[in-house]
Amino acid sequence: VQLQASGGGLVQAGGSLRLSCAASGASGVFRSSNNINWYRQAPGEQRELVARITSVGSTNYADSVKGRFTISLDNGKNTVYLEMDSLKPEDTAAYYCNAKKITFPFRDYWGQGTLVTVSS
């Protein structure tokens, strides 16, 4: 199973980006996961959870992105999205998607990072 993240780039403050994370190698990867997450890691900082969508469709966001970021899931396309609006320079980071199954059989899949740079 592979998770392929894309959509990062350079954007001015106040702008928008949409990140995508497509799963391949097995059908229903996201459907069988308990949590699907977007994390980010800025240089010199620890990786932090940005957004989560659960198997029942509930969502959670870090306080720093509430009202600006939206996570969504298209099971038909095996793809999870992170819509990012009103971007700030402090959103600059590498963004990683993650699919986690916390019930047996346990699974923990990670995509490679996609870099988001927000200029002031």
Coordinates of N, CA and C in Angstrom, one line a residue:
V1 N 0.8 -1.2 0.0 CA 0.0 0.0 0.0 C 0.9 1.2 0.0
Q2 N 0.5 2.2 -0.9 CA 1.3 3.4 -0.9 C 0.3 4.6 -0.8
L3 N 0.7 5.6 -0.1 CA -0.1 6.9 0.0 C 0.8 7.9 -0.7
Q4 N 0.2 8.6 -1.7 CA 0.9 9.6 -2.5 C 0.3 10.9 -2.3
A5 N 1.0 11.8 -1.6 CA 0.6 13.1 -1.3 C 1.0 14.1 -2.4
S6 N 0.2 15.0 -2.7 CA 0.5 16.0 -3.8 C -0.3 17.3 -3.5
G7 N 0.1 18.4 -4.2 CA -0.7 19.6 -4.1 C 0.1 20.7 -3.4
G8 N 1.2 20.4 -2.8 CA 2.0 21.5 -2.1 C 2.5 22.5 -3.1
G9 N 3.1 23.6 -2.6 CA 3.7 24.6 -3.4 C 3.9 25.9 -2.7
L10 N 4.2 26.9 -3.4 CA 4.4 28.2 -2.9 C 3.2 29.1 -3.1
V11 N 2.7 29.7 -2.0 CA 1.5 30.5 -2.1 C 1.7 31.8 -1.2
Q12 N 1.1 32.9 -1.6 CA 1.2 34.1 -0.8 C 0.2 33.9 0.4
A13 N 0.5 34.7 1.5 CA -0.3 34.7 2.6 C -1.7 35.1 2.2
G14 N -2.7 34.4 2.8 CA -4.1 34.7 2.4 C -4.6 33.8 1.3
G15 N -3.7 33.1 0.6 CA -4.1 32.2 -0.5 C -4.6 30.9 0.0
S16 N -4.8 30.0 -1.0 CA -5.4 28.7 -0.8 C -4.6 27.6 -1.5
L17 N -4.6 26.4 -1.0 CA -4.1 25.2 -1.6 C -5.0 24.1 -1.3
R18 N -5.0 23.1 -2.1 CA -5.7 21.8 -1.8 C -4.7 20.7 -1.9
L19 N -4.4 20.0 -0.8 CA -3.6 18.8 -0.8 C -4.4 17.6 -1.1
S20 N -3.8 16.6 -1.8 CA -4.5 15.4 -2.1 C -3.6 14.2 -1.6
C21 N -4.2 13.2 -1.2 CA -3.4 12.0 -0.8 C -4.2 10.8 -1.3
A22 N -3.6 10.1 -2.3 CA -4.2 9.0 -3.0 C -3.6 7.7 -2.6
A23 N -4.4 6.7 -2.3 CA -4.0 5.4 -1.8 C -4.0 4.5 -3.0
S24 N -2.9 3.7 -3.1 CA -2.8 2.7 -4.2 C -2.3 1.4 -3.6
G25 N -2.5 0.3 -4.3 CA -1.9 -1.0 -3.9 C -3.0 -1.9 -3.2
A26 N -4.0 -1.3 -2.7 CA -5.1 -2.0 -2.1 C -6.4 -1.2 -2.1
S27 N -7.5 -1.8 -2.4 CA -8.7 -1.0 -2.5 C -9.2 -0.9 -1.1
G28 N -10.0 0.2 -0.8 CA -10.6 0.4 0.5 C -9.7 0.7 1.6
V29 N -8.5 1.2 1.3 CA -7.5 1.5 2.4 C -8.1 2.5 3.4
F30 N -8.7 3.6 2.8 CA -9.2 4.6 3.7 C -10.5 4.1 4.4
R31 N -11.3 3.3 3.6 CA -12.6 2.9 4.2 C -12.4 2.0 5.4
S32 N -11.3 1.2 5.4 CA -11.0 0.3 6.5 C -10.2 0.9 7.6
S33 N -9.8 2.2 7.4 CA -9.0 2.8 8.5 C -9.9 3.5 9.5
N34 N -9.5 3.5 10.7 CA -10.2 4.2 11.8 C -10.1 5.7 11.7
N35 N -8.8 6.1 11.5 CA -8.5 7.5 11.4 C -7.7 7.8 10.2
I36 N -8.0 8.9 9.5 CA -7.2 9.4 8.4 C -6.7 10.8 8.7
N37 N -5.4 11.0 8.7 CA -4.9 12.2 9.3 C -4.0 12.9 8.3
W38 N -4.0 14.2 8.5 CA -2.9 15.1 7.9 C -2.1 15.6 9.1
Y39 N -0.8 15.4 9.0 CA 0.2 16.0 9.9 C 1.0 17.0 9.2
R40 N 1.7 17.8 9.9 CA 2.7 18.7 9.3 C 3.9 18.8 10.2
Q41 N 5.0 19.1 9.6 CA 6.3 19.3 10.3 C 7.0 20.5 9.7
A42 N 7.2 21.5 10.5 CA 8.0 22.6 10.1 C 9.5 22.4 10.5
P43 N 10.4 23.0 9.8 CA 11.8 22.8 10.1 C 12.1 23.1 11.6
G44 N 12.8 22.2 12.2 CA 13.1 22.3 13.6 C 12.0 22.1 14.6
E45 N 10.8 21.7 14.1 CA 9.7 21.5 15.0 C 9.3 20.0 15.0
Q46 N 8.5 19.7 16.0 CA 7.9 18.3 16.0 C 6.7 18.2 15.0
R47 N 6.5 17.0 14.6 CA 5.3 16.8 13.7 C 4.1 17.0 14.6
E48 N 3.1 17.7 14.0 CA 1.9 17.9 14.7 C 0.7 17.5 13.8
L49 N -0.4 17.0 14.5 CA -1.6 16.7 13.9 C -2.4 17.9 13.5
V50 N -2.7 18.0 12.2 CA -3.5 19.2 11.7 C -5.0 18.9 11.6
A51 N -5.3 17.7 11.0 CA -6.7 17.4 10.8 C -6.9 15.9 10.8
R52 N -8.1 15.5 11.1 CA -8.4 14.1 11.2 C -9.8 13.9 10.7
I53 N -10.1 12.8 10.0 CA -11.4 12.4 9.7 C -11.5 10.9 10.1
T54 N -12.6 10.5 10.7 CA -12.7 9.2 11.2 C -13.5 8.3 10.2
S55 N -13.7 7.0 10.5 CA -14.4 6.1 9.7 C -15.9 6.4 9.6
V56 N -16.4 7.2 10.6 CA -17.8 7.5 10.6 C -18.0 9.0 10.2
G57 N -16.9 9.6 9.7 CA -17.0 10.9 9.1 C -16.9 12.1 10.0
S58 N -16.6 11.9 11.2 CA -16.4 13.0 12.1 C -15.0 13.6 11.9
T59 N -14.9 14.9 12.1 CA -13.6 15.6 11.8 C -13.1 16.3 13.1
N60 N -11.8 16.5 13.1 CA -11.2 17.2 14.2 C -10.0 18.0 13.6
Y61 N -9.8 19.2 14.2 CA -8.8 20.1 13.7 C -7.9 20.7 14.8
A62 N -6.7 20.9 14.5 CA -5.8 21.7 15.4 C -6.4 23.1 15.6
D63 N -6.3 23.6 16.8 CA -6.9 25.0 17.0 C -6.3 26.0 16.0
S64 N -5.1 25.8 15.6 CA -4.4 26.8 14.8 C -5.0 26.8 13.4
V65 N -5.7 25.8 13.0 CA -6.2 25.7 11.6 C -7.8 25.7 11.5
K66 N -8.4 25.7 12.7 CA -9.9 25.6 12.7 C -10.5 26.8 12.0
G67 N -11.4 26.5 11.1 CA -12.1 27.6 10.4 C -11.4 27.9 9.1
R68 N -10.2 27.4 8.9 CA -9.4 27.7 7.7 C -9.1 26.4 6.8
F69 N -9.0 25.3 7.5 CA -8.7 24.0 6.8 C -9.9 23.1 6.9
T70 N -10.1 22.3 5.8 CA -11.1 21.3 5.7 C -10.6 20.0 5.2
I71 N -10.8 18.9 6.0 CA -10.4 17.6 5.5 C -11.7 16.9 5.0
S72 N -11.5 16.2 3.9 CA -12.6 15.4 3.3 C -12.0 14.2 2.7
L73 N -13.0 13.2 2.4 CA -12.6 11.9 1.9 C -13.5 11.5 0.8
D74 N -12.9 11.0 -0.3 CA -13.6 10.4 -1.4 C -13.3 8.9 -1.5
N75 N -14.1 8.1 -0.9 CA -13.8 6.7 -0.9 C -13.8 6.1 -2.3
G76 N -14.6 6.6 -3.2 CA -14.6 6.1 -4.5 C -13.3 6.3 -5.3
K77 N -12.6 7.4 -4.9 CA -11.4 7.7 -5.6 C -10.2 7.3 -4.7
N78 N -10.5 6.7 -3.5 CA -9.4 6.4 -2.6 C -8.5 7.5 -2.3
T79 N -9.1 8.7 -2.1 CA -8.3 9.9 -1.9 C -8.8 10.8 -0.8
V80 N -7.9 11.3 0.0 CA -8.3 12.2 1.1 C -7.7 13.6 0.7
Y81 N -8.4 14.6 1.0 CA -8.1 16.0 0.7 C -7.9 16.9 1.9
L82 N -7.1 17.9 1.8 CA -7.0 18.9 2.8 C -7.1 20.3 2.1
E83 N -8.2 20.9 2.2 CA -8.4 22.2 1.6 C -7.9 23.2 2.6
M84 N -7.0 24.1 2.2 CA -6.4 25.1 3.1 C -6.6 26.5 2.6
D85 N -7.3 27.2 3.3 CA -7.7 28.6 3.0 C -7.1 29.6 3.9
S86 N -7.0 30.8 3.5 CA -6.5 31.9 4.4 C -5.1 31.5 5.0
L87 N -4.3 31.0 4.1 CA -3.0 30.5 4.6 C -2.1 31.6 5.2
K88 N -1.3 31.2 6.2 CA -0.4 32.1 6.9 C 1.0 31.6 6.8
P89 N 2.0 32.5 7.0 CA 3.4 32.0 6.9 C 3.6 30.9 7.9
E90 N 3.0 30.9 9.0 CA 3.2 29.8 10.0 C 2.6 28.5 9.6
D91 N 1.9 28.4 8.5 CA 1.5 27.2 8.0 C 2.5 26.5 7.1
T92 N 3.6 27.2 6.9 CA 4.7 26.6 6.1 C 5.3 25.3 6.8
A93 N 5.3 24.2 6.1 CA 5.7 22.9 6.6 C 5.6 21.9 5.5
A94 N 6.2 20.7 5.8 CA 5.9 19.5 5.0 C 4.7 18.9 5.6
Y95 N 3.7 18.5 4.7 CA 2.5 18.0 5.1 C 2.4 16.5 4.8
Y96 N 2.0 15.6 5.7 CA 2.0 14.2 5.5 C 0.6 13.6 5.8
C97 N 0.2 12.7 4.9 CA -1.0 12.0 5.1 C -0.7 10.7 5.8
N98 N -1.7 10.2 6.6 CA -1.6 9.0 7.4 C -2.9 8.3 7.5
A99 N -2.9 7.0 7.3 CA -4.1 6.2 7.5 C -3.8 5.2 8.6
K100 N -4.6 5.1 9.6 CA -4.3 4.3 10.8 C -5.5 3.4 11.1
K101 N -5.2 2.1 11.3 CA -6.3 1.2 11.8 C -5.9 0.8 13.2
I102 N -6.7 1.1 14.1 CA -6.3 0.9 15.5 C -6.9 -0.3 16.1
T103 N -7.6 -1.1 15.3 CA -8.2 -2.4 15.7 C -7.5 -3.4 14.9
F104 N -7.4 -4.6 15.4 CA -6.7 -5.7 14.7 C -7.4 -6.1 13.4
P105 N -6.6 -6.3 12.3 CA -5.2 -6.2 12.2 C -4.8 -4.7 12.1
F106 N -3.8 -4.3 12.9 CA -3.4 -2.9 12.9 C -2.7 -2.5 11.7
R107 N -2.9 -1.3 11.3 CA -2.2 -0.7 10.1 C -1.8 0.7 10.4
D108 N -0.7 1.1 9.8 CA -0.3 2.5 9.9 C 0.5 2.9 8.7
Y109 N -0.2 3.5 7.7 CA 0.4 3.9 6.5 C 0.7 5.4 6.4
W110 N 1.8 5.7 5.8 CA 2.2 7.1 5.7 C 2.6 7.5 4.3
G111 N 2.2 8.7 3.9 CA 2.6 9.2 2.6 C 3.9 10.0 2.7
Q112 N 4.6 10.2 1.6 CA 5.7 11.1 1.6 C 5.2 12.5 1.8
G113 N 6.0 13.4 2.3 CA 5.6 14.8 2.6 C 5.4 15.6 1.3
T114 N 4.5 16.5 1.4 CA 4.4 17.5 0.3 C 4.6 18.9 0.9
L115 N 5.5 19.7 0.3 CA 5.9 20.9 1.0 C 5.0 22.1 0.7
V116 N 4.6 22.8 1.7 CA 3.8 24.0 1.6 C 4.6 25.1 2.1
T117 N 4.7 26.2 1.3 CA 5.5 27.4 1.7 C 4.6 28.6 1.5
V118 N 4.4 29.3 2.6 CA 3.5 30.5 2.5 C 4.4 31.7 2.7
S119 N 4.4 32.6 1.7 CA 5.2 33.8 1.8 C 4.4 34.9 2.4
S120 N 5.0 35.8 3.1 CA 4.3 37.0 3.7 C 4.3 38.1 2.7

